[in-house]
Coordinates of C-alpha atoms and ligand atoms in Angstrom, one line a residue:
X1412 CA 99.5 35.8 65.7
X1413 CA 102.3 37.8 65.1
X1414 CA 104.6 35.3 63.0
X1415 CA 107.7 37.0 62.6
X1416 CA 108.9 34.8 60.0
X1417 CA 105.8 35.9 57.1
X1418 CA 106.7 39.8 58.3
X1419 CA 108.0 42.2 55.0
X1420 CA 110.3 42.1 57.5
X1421 CA 111.2 38.5 58.4
X1422 CA 114.2 37.0 55.4
X1423 CA 116.1 40.4 55.7
X1424 CA 115.3 42.4 58.7
X1425 CA 118.1 41.8 61.4
X1426 CA 115.8 41.6 64.6
X1427 CA 112.2 40.5 62.8
X1428 CA 109.8 40.9 66.6
X1429 CA 107.7 43.2 66.9
X1430 CA 106.8 45.6 66.7
X1431 CA 106.9 44.8 63.3
X1432 CA 103.5 42.6 61.7
X1433 CA 102.4 41.2 58.6
X1434 CA 100.2 43.5 56.2
X1435 CA 98.1 41.1 56.6
X1436 CA 97.8 40.6 60.2
X1437 CA 97.6 44.0 60.5
X1438 CA 94.6 44.8 58.0
X1439 CA 92.4 42.0 60.0
X1440 CA 93.4 43.9 63.3
X1441 CA 92.7 47.1 61.8
X1442 CA 88.8 46.1 60.5
X1443 CA 88.5 43.6 64.1
X1444 CA 89.0 47.1 65.6
X1445 CA 87.1 48.9 63.4
X1446 CA 83.9 46.7 63.5
X1447 CA 84.4 46.6 67.9
X1448 CA 84.1 50.2 67.5
X1449 CA 81.4 50.4 65.6
X1450 CA 78.9 48.4 67.9
X1451 CA 80.6 49.4 71.3
X1452 CA 79.0 53.0 69.5
X1453 CA 75.8 51.7 68.9
X1454 CA 75.1 49.7 71.9
X1455 CA 76.1 52.2 74.3
X1456 CA 73.7 54.1 75.7
X1457 CA 71.9 50.4 76.8
X1458 CA 74.0 50.1 78.8
X1459 CA 74.8 51.1 82.7
X1460 CA 76.4 54.5 82.7
X1461 CA 79.1 53.9 84.3
X1462 CA 80.0 50.8 85.7
X1463 CA 83.1 50.8 88.6
X1464 CA 86.1 48.6 88.3
X1465 CA 86.8 46.0 90.6
X1466 CA 89.1 46.7 93.1
X1467 CA 90.8 43.2 92.6
X1468 CA 91.2 44.3 88.2
X1469 CA 92.4 48.0 89.3
X1470 CA 95.0 46.6 91.2
X1471 CA 96.1 44.3 87.8
X1472 CA 95.9 47.5 86.0
X1473 CA 97.8 49.2 88.1
X1474 CA 100.8 46.9 88.5
X1475 CA 102.2 47.6 86.7
X1476 CA 104.8 44.0 85.7
X1477 CA 105.9 43.7 82.5
X1478 CA 106.1 40.4 80.9
X1479 CA 109.9 39.5 80.0
X1480 CA 108.4 38.1 76.3
X1481 CA 105.8 39.8 74.1
X1482 CA 102.3 38.7 73.7
X1483 CA 100.0 38.1 71.1
X1484 CA 98.9 41.0 67.9
X1485 CA 95.6 40.3 68.7
X1486 CA 95.4 40.8 72.6
X1487 CA 95.9 44.1 72.5
X1488 CA 91.3 44.2 71.4
X1489 CA 91.1 41.8 73.6
X1490 CA 93.1 43.7 76.6
X1491 CA 90.4 46.8 75.4
X1492 CA 86.9 45.0 74.9
X1493 CA 87.7 43.5 78.8
X1494 CA 89.4 44.6 80.5
X1495 CA 88.8 48.7 79.9
X1496 CA 85.6 49.2 77.5
X1497 CA 83.3 47.5 80.4
X1498 CA 84.3 50.4 83.1
X1499 CA 83.2 53.8 81.7
X1500 CA 83.6 56.8 83.9
X1501 CA 79.8 57.5 81.7
X1502 CA 80.9 60.2 78.9
X1503 CA 79.5 59.2 76.0
X1504 CA 76.2 57.9 77.4
X1505 CA 73.4 60.0 76.9
X1506 CA 71.6 60.3 80.6
X1507 CA 75.0 61.4 81.7
X1508 CA 75.9 65.1 83.0
X1509 CA 78.4 65.2 85.1
X1510 CA 81.3 67.6 84.2
X1511 CA 81.7 69.1 80.4
X1512 CA 82.6 65.3 79.4
X1513 CA 81.7 64.8 75.7
X1514 CA 81.4 62.1 73.6
X1515 CA 83.4 61.8 71.0
X1516 CA 82.5 62.3 67.3
X1517 CA 82.1 60.2 64.5
X1518 CA 83.8 62.0 62.0
X1519 CA 87.3 62.4 64.5
X1520 CA 86.8 58.6 65.4
X1521 CA 88.4 58.4 62.0
X1522 CA 90.1 60.9 61.8
X1523 CA 92.1 59.9 64.9
X1524 CA 92.6 56.5 63.7
X1525 CA 94.3 58.1 59.7
X1526 CA 96.2 60.6 61.8
X1527 CA 98.0 58.8 64.1
X1528 CA 99.2 55.7 61.4
X1529 CA 100.7 59.1 59.4
X1530 CA 102.2 59.7 62.1
X1531 CA 103.1 63.2 61.3
X1532 CA 105.1 65.2 64.5
X1533 CA 102.5 68.6 64.5
X1534 CA 106.1 70.6 66.2
X1535 CA 109.1 70.7 63.8
X1536 CA 109.4 70.6 60.0
X1537 CA 106.5 71.1 57.3
X1538 CA 104.0 68.4 56.9
X1539 CA 100.9 69.2 55.7
X1540 CA 99.0 68.3 58.6
X1541 CA 101.1 71.4 60.4
X1542 CA 99.0 73.2 57.6
X1543 CA 95.9 71.3 58.3
X1544 CA 96.6 72.7 62.1
X1545 CA 97.0 76.5 61.2
X1546 CA 93.7 76.6 59.0
X1547 CA 91.2 74.8 61.4
X1548 CA 92.7 76.7 64.3
X1549 CA 92.0 79.6 61.7
X1550 CA 88.0 77.9 61.6
X1551 CA 88.2 78.0 65.4
X1552 CA 88.8 81.9 65.3
X1553 CA 86.9 82.9 62.7
X1554 CA 84.0 81.8 64.3
X1555 CA 85.0 82.9 67.9
X1556 CA 84.5 86.2 66.5
X1557 CA 88.3 87.1 66.3
X1558 CA 89.7 89.5 63.0
X1559 CA 91.6 88.5 60.6
X1560 CA 94.3 88.3 61.3
X1561 CA 94.0 86.0 64.2
X1562 CA 96.3 81.9 65.1
X1563 CA 97.3 79.9 67.1
X1564 CA 97.8 76.3 68.3
X1565 CA 96.3 73.6 69.7
X1566 CA 96.5 72.0 73.4
X1567 CA 95.8 69.0 74.4
X1568 CA 93.0 70.5 76.6
X1569 CA 91.7 73.6 78.3
X1570 CA 94.0 73.6 81.2
X1571 CA 97.8 73.4 78.8
X1572 CA 96.2 76.9 76.7
X1573 CA 94.5 79.0 79.7
X1574 CA 98.6 77.9 80.5
X1575 CA 100.6 78.9 77.7
X1576 CA 98.4 82.6 78.0
X1577 CA 100.1 83.2 81.2
X1578 CA 103.4 83.0 80.3
X1579 CA 102.5 84.9 76.9
X1580 CA 100.8 87.3 78.9
X1581 CA 103.9 87.5 81.5
X1582 CA 106.5 87.9 78.4
X1583 CA 104.1 90.5 77.0
X1584 CA 103.9 92.5 79.6
X1585 CA 107.7 92.6 81.4
X1586 CA 109.1 92.5 77.8
X1587 CA 107.2 95.6 77.8
X1588 CA 108.2 97.4 81.0
X1589 CA 111.6 96.3 79.2
X1590 CA 112.3 94.0 82.4
X1591 CA 111.5 90.9 80.6
X1592 CA 115.6 89.9 81.0
X1593 CA 118.3 91.2 82.6
X1594 CA 118.7 93.3 86.1
X1595 CA 114.9 94.3 86.4
X1596 CA 113.4 91.1 85.9
X1597 CA 113.1 89.8 89.6
X1598 CA 112.1 92.8 90.9
X1599 CA 109.7 93.0 88.6
X1600 CA 107.7 89.0 88.6
X1601 CA 107.8 89.9 92.0
X1602 CA 105.3 92.2 92.1
X1603 CA 102.9 91.0 89.2
X1604 CA 98.9 90.3 90.1
X1605 CA 96.2 88.1 87.9
X1606 CA 92.5 89.1 88.1
X1607 CA 89.9 86.4 87.3
X1608 CA 86.4 86.1 88.6
X1609 CA 85.2 83.6 91.6
X1610 CA 83.6 81.5 88.9
X1611 CA 86.9 80.4 87.1
X1612 CA 88.4 77.1 86.6
X1613 CA 90.9 76.3 88.0
X1614 CA 93.4 75.7 85.7
X1615 CA 93.4 80.0 86.1
X1616 CA 95.0 79.7 89.0
X1617 CA 97.2 76.4 89.0
X1618 CA 98.6 78.1 85.4
X1619 CA 99.3 81.1 87.5
X1620 CA 101.3 78.6 90.1
X1621 CA 103.2 77.0 86.9
X1622 CA 105.1 80.1 85.6
X1623 CA 105.8 81.1 88.9
X1624 CA 103.2 83.0 90.9
X1625 CA 102.6 82.7 94.7
X1626 CA 99.2 82.3 96.3
X1627 CA 99.4 85.6 97.5
X1628 CA 99.4 87.6 94.4
X1629 CA 96.0 86.0 92.9
X1630 CA 92.5 88.3 92.7
X1631 CA 89.4 86.3 92.2
X1632 CA 87.9 88.5 92.1
X1633 CA 83.8 89.4 93.1
X1634 CA 80.9 88.4 91.1
X1635 CA 77.1 89.4 90.6
X1636 CA 74.1 87.8 90.6
X1637 CA 74.2 85.7 88.0
X1638 CA 77.7 84.8 88.4
X1639 CA 79.7 86.7 86.2
X1640 CA 82.8 89.1 87.1
X1641 CA 81.5 92.5 88.4
X1642 CA 83.7 95.1 86.5
X1643 CA 83.1 97.6 89.8
X1644 CA 85.2 95.4 91.7
X1645 CA 88.1 94.1 89.0
X1646 CA 88.3 98.1 89.1
X1647 CA 88.0 98.9 92.7
X1648 CA 90.8 95.7 92.8
X1649 CA 93.3 96.5 90.3
X1650 CA 93.1 100.1 91.6
X1651 CA 93.9 99.6 94.3
X1652 CA 97.1 97.0 93.6
X1653 CA 98.0 99.8 91.5
X1654 CA 98.5 102.1 94.2
X1655 CA 101.0 99.3 96.6
X1656 CA 103.4 99.5 93.7
X1657 CA 101.6 96.2 91.9
X1658 CA 102.1 94.9 89.0
X1659 CA 98.4 94.1 87.2
X1660 CA 99.7 92.2 84.6
X1661 CA 96.2 90.1 83.4
X1662 CA 92.7 89.1 83.7
X1663 CA 90.9 86.3 82.7
X1664 CA 86.9 86.3 82.6
X1665 CA 85.2 83.3 81.8
X1666 CA 83.3 83.4 78.4
X1667 CA 80.6 79.5 79.5
X1668 CA 81.6 79.0 83.8
X1669 CA 82.1 75.8 84.3
X1670 CA 79.5 75.6 87.1
X1671 CA 76.3 78.0 85.9
X1672 CA 77.9 78.6 82.9
X1673 CA 77.5 81.9 83.0
X1674 CA 79.3 84.6 80.6
X1675 CA 81.9 87.6 82.6
X1676 CA 81.1 90.8 81.0
X1677 CA 83.7 90.6 77.8
X1678 CA 84.1 95.5 77.7
X1679 CA 84.7 96.4 80.7
X1680 CA 87.8 94.3 81.4
X1681 CA 89.0 94.6 77.9
X1682 CA 88.2 98.9 78.1
X1683 CA 89.8 98.0 82.2
X1684 CA 92.7 96.6 80.7
X1685 CA 93.5 98.4 77.9
X1686 CA 93.3 102.1 79.9
X1687 CA 96.2 99.7 82.9
X1688 CA 98.4 97.8 80.6
X1689 CA 97.2 93.7 81.4
X1690 CA 96.4 91.7 78.9
X1691 CA 93.3 90.4 78.3
X1692 CA 92.4 86.3 78.4
X1693 CA 89.5 84.9 78.1
X1694 CA 88.9 81.2 79.1
X1695 CA 86.1 80.4 76.8
X1696 CA 87.2 76.3 77.0
X1697 CA 83.1 75.7 77.1
X1698 CA 81.8 78.7 76.0
X1699 CA 84.7 80.1 73.7
X1700 CA 82.2 79.8 70.5
X1701 CA 79.1 82.1 71.6
X1702 CA 79.9 84.6 69.1
X1703 CA 78.1 82.9 66.3
X1704 CA 74.8 81.6 67.6
X1705 CA 72.1 83.9 67.7
X1706 CA 71.3 83.3 70.8
X1707 CA 74.0 83.9 72.6
X1708 CA 76.0 87.4 70.0
X1709 CA 74.6 89.3 72.1
X1710 CA 76.4 88.9 75.0
X1711 CA 79.7 88.0 72.9
X1712 CA 80.1 91.2 72.2
X1713 CA 83.3 93.2 71.8
X1714 CA 85.4 89.3 72.2
X1715 CA 87.6 90.3 69.5
X1716 CA 88.9 93.0 71.7
X1717 CA 90.2 90.3 73.7
X1718 CA 94.5 89.2 73.5
X1719 CA 93.9 85.6 74.0
X1720 CA 91.3 83.0 74.3
X1721 CA 90.9 79.1 75.3
X1722 CA 89.0 76.8 73.5
X1723 CA 87.8 73.3 73.9
X1724 CA 86.5 71.5 70.6
X1725 CA 86.6 68.5 73.4
X1726 CA 84.0 70.3 75.2
X1727 CA 82.0 72.3 72.9
X1728 CA 82.1 70.5 69.8
X1729 CA 82.5 66.8 71.0
X1730 CA 86.2 66.5 69.2
X1731 CA 88.0 62.7 70.5
X1732 CA 89.1 64.2 73.6
X1733 CA 93.1 65.5 73.4
X1734 CA 92.4 68.7 71.2
X1735 CA 91.9 72.7 72.8
X1736 CA 93.0 75.9 71.5
X1737 CA 94.4 78.9 72.5
X1738 CA 93.3 81.5 69.7
X1739 CA 95.4 84.4 70.0
X1740 CA 94.5 88.2 67.4
X1741 CA 98.4 88.3 67.1
X1742 CA 100.1 85.2 66.3
X1743 CA 104.0 87.0 67.6
X1744 CA 102.4 87.5 70.6
X1745 CA 103.0 83.5 71.2
X1746 CA 106.5 83.1 68.9
X1747 CA 107.7 86.4 71.5
X1748 CA 107.0 83.5 74.5
X1749 CA 107.9 80.5 73.5
X1750 CA 110.2 80.9 70.3
X1751 CA 113.5 78.3 71.3
X1752 CA 116.6 77.8 69.0
X1753 CA 118.6 74.9 69.4
X1754 CA 121.4 73.5 67.0
X1755 CA 120.4 70.3 66.3
X1756 CA 116.7 71.6 65.0
X1757 CA 117.4 73.9 62.5
X1758 CA 119.9 73.2 60.3
X1759 CA 119.2 73.6 56.7
X1760 CA 115.6 74.9 57.5
X1761 CA 115.0 78.8 55.8
X1762 CA 110.8 78.8 58.1
X1763 CA 111.9 76.7 61.1
X1764 CA 111.2 80.3 62.6
X1765 CA 107.6 79.7 61.2
X1766 CA 107.4 76.0 63.1
X1767 CA 104.7 75.2 65.9
X1768 CA 107.3 74.5 68.4
X1769 CA 108.0 77.9 68.5
X1770 CA 104.5 78.9 69.7
X1771 CA 104.2 76.2 72.6
X1772 CA 105.7 75.0 75.2
X1773 CA 105.1 71.0 73.2
X1774 CA 107.8 69.7 70.6
X1775 CA 106.9 67.0 68.8
X1776 CA 102.8 66.4 69.5
X1777 CA 100.2 64.7 68.2
X1778 CA 98.9 65.4 64.2
X1779 CA 95.3 63.6 65.7
X1780 CA 94.9 66.8 67.3
X1781 CA 94.7 69.0 63.7
X1782 CA 92.8 66.0 62.4
X1783 CA 90.4 65.0 64.4
X1784 CA 89.5 69.0 65.2
X1785 CA 88.9 69.4 61.1
X1786 CA 87.4 66.0 59.8
X1787 CA 85.0 67.0 63.0
X1788 CA 84.6 70.7 61.5
X1789 CA 84.3 69.5 58.3
X1790 CA 81.4 67.3 59.1
X1791 CA 79.4 69.8 60.4
X1792 CA 80.6 72.9 59.4
X1793 CA 79.5 77.0 60.7
X1794 CA 75.9 75.7 60.0
X1795 CA 75.9 72.0 61.6
X1796 CA 78.6 73.7 64.9
X1797 CA 75.7 76.8 65.5
X1798 CA 72.7 73.9 65.0
X1799 CA 74.3 72.1 67.9
X1800 CA 75.2 74.5 70.6
X1801 CA 71.7 76.0 70.2
X1802 CA 70.6 71.4 70.6
X1803 CA 71.9 71.7 74.2
X1804 CA 70.6 74.8 74.6
X1805 CA 66.6 74.0 74.1
X1806 CA 68.1 71.0 76.0
X1807 CA 68.3 73.3 78.8
X1808 CA 65.9 74.6 78.6
X1809 CA 63.4 72.3 78.3
X1810 CA 65.5 70.4 81.5
X1811 CA 64.9 73.4 83.2
X1812 CA 61.1 73.6 82.5
X1813 CA 61.4 70.0 83.8
X1814 CA 62.7 71.5 87.2
X1815 CA 60.2 74.1 87.3
X1816 CA 57.6 72.5 86.9
X1817 CA 58.5 69.4 89.5
X1818 CA 57.3 70.9 93.1
X1819 CA 60.1 68.8 95.1
X1820 CA 62.4 70.2 93.1
X1821 CA 63.9 73.6 92.2
X1822 CA 66.2 75.9 90.1
X1823 CA 68.6 77.9 90.7
X1824 CA 71.7 78.8 88.7
X1825 CA 72.3 78.1 84.8
X1826 CA 73.2 79.6 81.8
X1827 CA 73.3 81.0 78.7
X1828 CA 75.7 77.6 78.5
X1829 CA 73.5 74.4 78.8
X1830 CA 73.8 74.4 82.5
X1831 CA 70.3 73.2 84.9
X1832 CA 71.5 74.3 88.7
X1833 CA 69.3 72.5 91.4
X1834 CA 68.1 71.1 94.8
X1835 CA 65.7 68.9 96.3
X1836 CA 62.7 71.9 97.4
X1837 CA 62.3 71.3 101.2
X1838 CA 65.5 68.6 102.9
X1839 CA 63.4 68.3 106.0
X1840 CA 66.5 68.4 108.9
X1841 CA 69.7 67.2 108.2
X1842 CA 72.5 68.6 106.3
X1843 CA 71.5 69.8 102.9
X1844 CA 75.0 70.2 101.9
X1845 CA 75.7 66.7 102.6
X1846 CA 72.4 65.6 101.5
X1847 CA 72.9 66.2 98.2
X1848 CA 75.6 64.5 97.5
X1849 CA 74.5 61.4 100.0
X1850 CA 71.7 62.0 96.5
X1851 CA 74.2 62.6 93.3
X1852 CA 75.9 59.5 94.7
X1853 CA 73.4 57.6 94.8
X1854 CA 71.7 57.8 91.4
X1855 CA 75.9 57.6 90.4
X1856 CA 75.6 54.3 92.8
X1857 CA 72.5 53.6 90.3
X1858 CA 73.7 53.7 86.9
X1859 CA 71.0 54.6 84.5
X1860 CA 71.6 58.4 84.7
X1861 CA 74.8 60.1 86.1
X1862 CA 75.2 63.6 87.6
X1863 CA 77.8 66.1 89.9
X1864 CA 76.8 68.3 92.1
X1865 CA 78.9 71.9 92.6
X1866 CA 79.4 74.8 95.2
X1867 CA 77.5 77.2 94.0
X1868 CA 77.4 80.3 96.7
X1869 CA 78.6 78.3 99.2
X1870 CA 75.6 75.7 98.7
X1871 CA 76.2 72.0 97.3
X1872 CA 73.7 72.0 94.1
X1873 CA 73.3 69.0 92.4
X1874 CA 73.9 70.1 88.3
X1875 CA 73.1 68.1 85.1
X1876 CA 75.4 69.8 81.9
X1877 CA 73.6 68.9 78.5
X1878 CA 77.1 68.6 76.5
X1879 CA 76.3 64.5 74.7
X1880 CA 74.8 65.3 71.2
X1881 CA 73.0 61.7 71.6
X1882 CA 71.1 62.9 75.0
X1883 CA 67.2 63.2 74.5
X1884 CA 64.7 64.0 76.0
X1885 CA 63.8 60.9 77.2
X1886 CA 66.9 61.2 79.5
X1887 CA 66.2 64.4 81.0
X1888 CA 63.0 62.9 82.1
X1889 CA 64.8 59.7 82.6
X1890 CA 67.6 62.5 84.7
X1891 CA 64.0 63.9 86.9
X1892 CA 63.4 60.3 88.3
X1893 CA 67.3 59.6 89.3
X1894 CA 67.2 62.3 91.3
X1895 CA 63.0 62.0 92.8
X1896 CA 64.2 58.8 92.8
X1897 CA 67.1 58.8 95.0
X1898 CA 65.7 61.9 97.1
X1899 CA 62.9 59.6 97.8
X1900 CA 65.9 56.8 99.5
X1901 CA 67.4 58.9 101.2
X1902 CA 64.2 60.4 102.9
X1903 CA 63.7 56.5 103.9
X1904 CA 66.9 56.6 104.8
X1905 CA 66.9 58.8 107.4
X1906 CA 63.5 56.8 109.2
X1907 CA 61.2 59.6 107.9
X1908 CA 58.1 57.4 108.0
X1909 CA 56.1 59.5 104.6
X1910 CA 55.6 57.2 102.0
X1911 CA 57.6 58.3 99.4
X1912 CA 56.6 61.0 97.1
X1913 CA 58.2 59.3 93.7
X1914 CA 56.8 56.1 92.2
Ligands
LIG152 C1 87.2 72.2 82.0 C2 87.5 73.4 81.5 C3 88.9 74.1 81.4 C4 90.3 73.2 81.4 O1 89.9 72.1 80.7 P1 91.0 70.3 80.2 O2 90.2 70.8 78.7 O3 90.1 69.6 80.9 O4 92.2 71.1 80.5 C5 89.5 75.3 82.2 N1 88.2 76.3 81.9 C6 87.0 76.0 82.0 C7 86.0 77.6 82.2 C8 86.8 74.9 81.6 O5 85.2 74.1 81.9

């Protein structure tokens, strides 16, 4: 109900039009929005996990035709309530087990709203939220087990953090060789080779492509039977490339692989990197904060020795989406890679070189990342972070027990991060990979639970990840039931005479 006449700017402003609104109108809409948010989150577990957008609605959203005259201010809430919220992908619902998509932490939701109002651009200039970002990055580095003095930057997510890491590693490597710029750059850059486990997230290869590495300079390295990077295979690949006259510049280990939750051995990778002058980046988008969790800590021995570490608070900690981080024991490396001067940015600012824009790719950056992260960490405390991860580990243990106890299901890989990969024990006839894809699709279509498939050792398997703090053991039972129902339905559809063995 935009009313220009009653706006604060009504009399004196040359153009009393949107986006300005009267203070009371804004207040009332904020209250309505807050009430809707609380109700939405409260009722979410009772609704279907996901609901696909009908084709007609989808076309309308995609059409993208802007009307000539502006609309009512209060139509924003109506639009979200009616056109967006009814069609969730599912993350947020406690029976959603696909991928690693967490629900938003309540403290983070409030913080994002508040940060939006302040609208600090955490790139140039100095603001309290920039200092808060530096502080929260320190908290993450500390939780991750990095040494004192570590720093870094918040990013939009893990993919962006991995991109920053590879760009930083490249600059570090070439600068040390004296070919960071100048005539030798082309020669050396063309010979850079990158190593990562065959289980690494695809964002690593994507980041490599973005910094200009061709596919034939990428080395996915074999993994052991527990899906961990095999240090002997890594060493062999690096040695072979050195013999060829190539330049191994970076190894990426993964802490919590996306498919099965494996943690690569850190110390052997660091040792190799040190001995041949490579950068060691650890991708801990999911599992980067395991060092402080007693059940996981032994696998994180040596984590303080990595050169950079990706963490994704929007996965592990339920910070609202849009919060990743690149952490580095030596923050100078980021500045070497990303500091660029411009006359329009530095005038009169003695501290300009410390701006966060000099440690990353982005210039204008949202303060919602820092405040949402701070609020979530502040609410959790150190014990809460450990407790949250332990809660997921306990749920995963329970799920694996249930799968093991169920004769028709076979537990495959999974762990130590909280994920279970499993199959139907006896998929009679046909193509078992296609069958598991169809079972996952049926579970999704039934909308009471949601899980996805993943390829493990060249087989398509069902995969359930635990990353929703609202998930209970009842949701685990529901998932098992839904999978068995779907398997029964597939069996009937295949025309076998056997009666369904499960309710
Ligand atoms: C999810 C994930 C990423 C990508 O992070 P985004 O925040 O989705 O960009 C990278 N690496 C691993 C191991 C992941 O699980």
